[in-house]
PDB file of C-alpha atoms in Angstrom:
ATOM      1  CA  UNK A  60     -91.830  18.067  37.767  1.00 72.00           C
ATOM      2  CA  UNK A  61     -93.943  15.808  37.985  1.00 78.00           C
ATOM      3  CA  UNK A  62     -95.815  17.198  40.873  1.00 81.00           C
ATOM      4  CA  UNK A  63     -96.418  20.532  39.023  1.00 78.00           C
ATOM      5  CA  UNK A  64     -97.378  19.123  35.706  1.00 81.00           C
ATOM      6  CA  UNK A  65    -100.096  16.977  37.531  1.00 82.00           C
ATOM      7  CA  UNK A  66    -101.319  20.529  38.798  1.00 82.00           C
ATOM      8  CA  UNK A  67    -101.485  21.861  35.575  1.00 80.00           C
ATOM      9  CA  UNK A  68    -103.222  19.237  33.800  1.00 85.00           C
ATOM     10  CA  UNK A  69    -105.782  19.454  36.653  1.00 86.00           C
ATOM     11  CA  UNK A  70    -106.375  23.361  36.640  1.00 81.00           C
ATOM     12  CA  UNK A  71    -105.624  23.886  32.806  1.00 81.00           C
ATOM     13  CA  UNK A  72    -106.716  20.425  31.587  1.00 82.00           C
ATOM     14  CA  UNK A  73    -104.062  20.270  29.497  1.00 79.00           C
ATOM     15  CA  UNK A  74    -100.735  18.007  30.121  1.00 82.00           C
ATOM     16  CA  UNK A  75     -97.711  19.886  29.655  1.00 80.00           C
ATOM     17  CA  UNK A  76     -95.994  19.146  26.394  1.00 80.00           C
ATOM     18  CA  UNK A  77     -92.031  19.612  28.201  1.00 82.00           C
ATOM     19  CA  UNK A  78     -90.814  18.864  31.256  1.00 83.00           C
ATOM     20  CA  UNK A  79     -86.924  18.819  32.065  1.00 86.00           C
ATOM     21  CA  UNK A  80     -85.391  15.818  32.987  1.00 88.00           C
ATOM     22  CA  UNK A  81     -83.308  18.297  35.596  1.00 89.00           C
ATOM     23  CA  UNK A  82     -84.984  20.620  37.283  1.00 86.00           C
ATOM     24  CA  UNK A  83     -82.311  23.781  37.293  1.00 90.00           C
ATOM     25  CA  UNK A  84     -81.971  26.694  34.597  1.00 92.00           C
ATOM     26  CA  UNK A  85     -79.543  24.327  32.742  1.00 94.00           C
ATOM     27  CA  UNK A  86     -82.211  21.528  32.527  1.00 92.00           C
ATOM     28  CA  UNK A  87     -84.336  23.865  30.926  1.00 90.00           C
ATOM     29  CA  UNK A  88     -82.137  25.506  28.638  1.00 92.00           C
ATOM     30  CA  UNK A  89     -81.007  21.578  27.724  1.00 92.00           C
ATOM     31  CA  UNK A  90     -84.932  20.572  26.929  1.00 90.00           C
ATOM     32  CA  UNK A  91     -85.389  24.006  24.922  1.00 88.00           C
ATOM     33  CA  UNK A  92     -82.629  23.802  22.683  1.00 84.00           C
ATOM     34  CA  UNK A  93     -82.364  26.402  19.925  1.00 84.00           C
ATOM     35  CA  UNK A  94     -86.062  26.145  19.214  1.00 87.00           C
ATOM     36  CA  UNK A  95     -87.068  29.576  21.195  1.00 93.00           C
ATOM     37  CA  UNK A  96     -85.655  31.689  18.384  1.00 94.00           C
ATOM     38  CA  UNK A  97     -88.811  34.265  17.929  1.00 95.00           C
ATOM     39  CA  UNK A  98     -90.874  33.320  21.342  1.00 93.00           C
ATOM     40  CA  UNK A  99     -91.704  35.225  23.661  1.00 92.00           C
ATOM     41  CA  UNK A 100     -91.492  33.646  26.965  1.00 91.00           C
ATOM     42  CA  UNK A 101     -92.464  34.727  30.649  1.00 87.00           C
ATOM     43  CA  UNK A 102     -90.419  33.211  33.216  1.00 88.00           C
ATOM     44  CA  UNK A 103     -92.066  34.408  36.924  1.00 85.00           C
ATOM     45  CA  UNK A 104     -90.030  33.399  39.537  1.00 85.00           C
ATOM     46  CA  UNK A 105     -88.675  34.396  42.514  1.00 87.00           C
ATOM     47  CA  UNK A 106     -87.237  38.747  43.363  1.00 90.00           C
ATOM     48  CA  UNK A 107     -83.683  37.532  43.602  1.00 91.00           C
ATOM     49  CA  UNK A 108     -83.111  34.767  40.698  1.00 91.00           C
ATOM     50  CA  UNK A 109     -80.043  33.876  38.788  1.00 92.00           C
ATOM     51  CA  UNK A 110     -80.073  35.204  35.154  1.00 93.00           C
ATOM     52  CA  UNK A 111     -78.329  32.259  33.260  1.00 95.00           C
ATOM     53  CA  UNK A 112     -82.020  30.866  31.778  1.00 94.00           C
ATOM     54  CA  UNK A 113     -83.472  34.510  30.404  1.00 96.00           C
ATOM     55  CA  UNK A 114     -79.843  35.336  29.058  1.00 96.00           C
ATOM     56  CA  UNK A 115     -79.486  32.531  27.124  1.00 95.00           C
ATOM     57  CA  UNK A 116     -83.128  32.261  25.691  1.00 96.00           C
ATOM     58  CA  UNK A 117     -82.487  35.981  24.623  1.00 96.00           C
ATOM     59  CA  UNK A 118     -78.773  35.037  22.989  1.00 96.00           C
ATOM     60  CA  UNK A 119     -80.354  32.285  21.046  1.00 94.00           C
ATOM     61  CA  UNK A 120     -83.524  34.740  19.659  1.00 95.00           C
ATOM     62  CA  UNK A 121     -86.340  34.485  22.274  1.00 95.00           C
ATOM     63  CA  UNK A 122     -88.041  37.606  23.302  1.00 96.00           C
ATOM     64  CA  UNK A 123     -87.535  37.353  27.166  1.00 95.00           C
ATOM     65  CA  UNK A 124     -89.735  39.095  29.653  1.00 94.00           C
ATOM     66  CA  UNK A 125     -89.276  38.408  34.178  1.00 92.00           C
ATOM     67  CA  UNK A 126     -92.025  38.689  36.308  1.00 90.00           C
ATOM     68  CA  UNK A 127     -91.177  38.730  40.213  1.00 90.00           C
ATOM     69  CA  UNK A 128     -93.739  36.664  41.842  1.00 86.00           C
ATOM     70  CA  UNK A 129     -92.157  36.251  45.490  1.00 88.00           C
ATOM     71  CA  UNK A 130     -89.222  36.782  47.798  1.00 90.00           C
ATOM     72  CA  UNK A 131     -87.537  33.980  49.327  1.00 89.00           C
ATOM     73  CA  UNK A 132     -86.450  34.028  52.874  1.00 90.00           C
ATOM     74  CA  UNK A 133     -84.227  32.396  55.448  1.00 89.00           C
ATOM     75  CA  UNK A 134     -86.753  31.265  58.333  1.00 89.00           C
ATOM     76  CA  UNK A 135     -85.207  32.425  61.701  1.00 89.00           C
ATOM     77  CA  UNK A 136     -85.089  29.319  64.912  1.00 87.00           C
ATOM     78  CA  UNK A 137     -84.333  29.868  68.287  1.00 85.00           C
ATOM     79  CA  UNK A 138     -82.183  27.422  69.714  1.00 83.00           C
ATOM     80  CA  UNK A 139     -84.839  25.430  71.083  1.00 84.00           C
ATOM     81  CA  UNK A 140     -86.630  25.106  67.819  1.00 81.00           C
ATOM     82  CA  UNK A 141     -83.399  23.625  66.628  1.00 82.00           C
ATOM     83  CA  UNK A 142     -82.362  20.812  69.533  1.00 70.00           C
TER      84      UNK A 142
END
């Protein structure tokens, strides 16, 4: 989103060229359209993820590599912490 775009611009002194309107895999697919044929795309993300984006990009002719960067976990709270 916008906060990520600002962080990228600050770290790399380059503004991202594309930011999806919808921050989902479907939103990224809409943004990229069919312009990915022949491109190499790296998709860093969680260990457990949906595979829609990678599969659709491959179907459109992109070479896609996924990299597991983190694992999502559900926090455990005691009943005292929830009250």
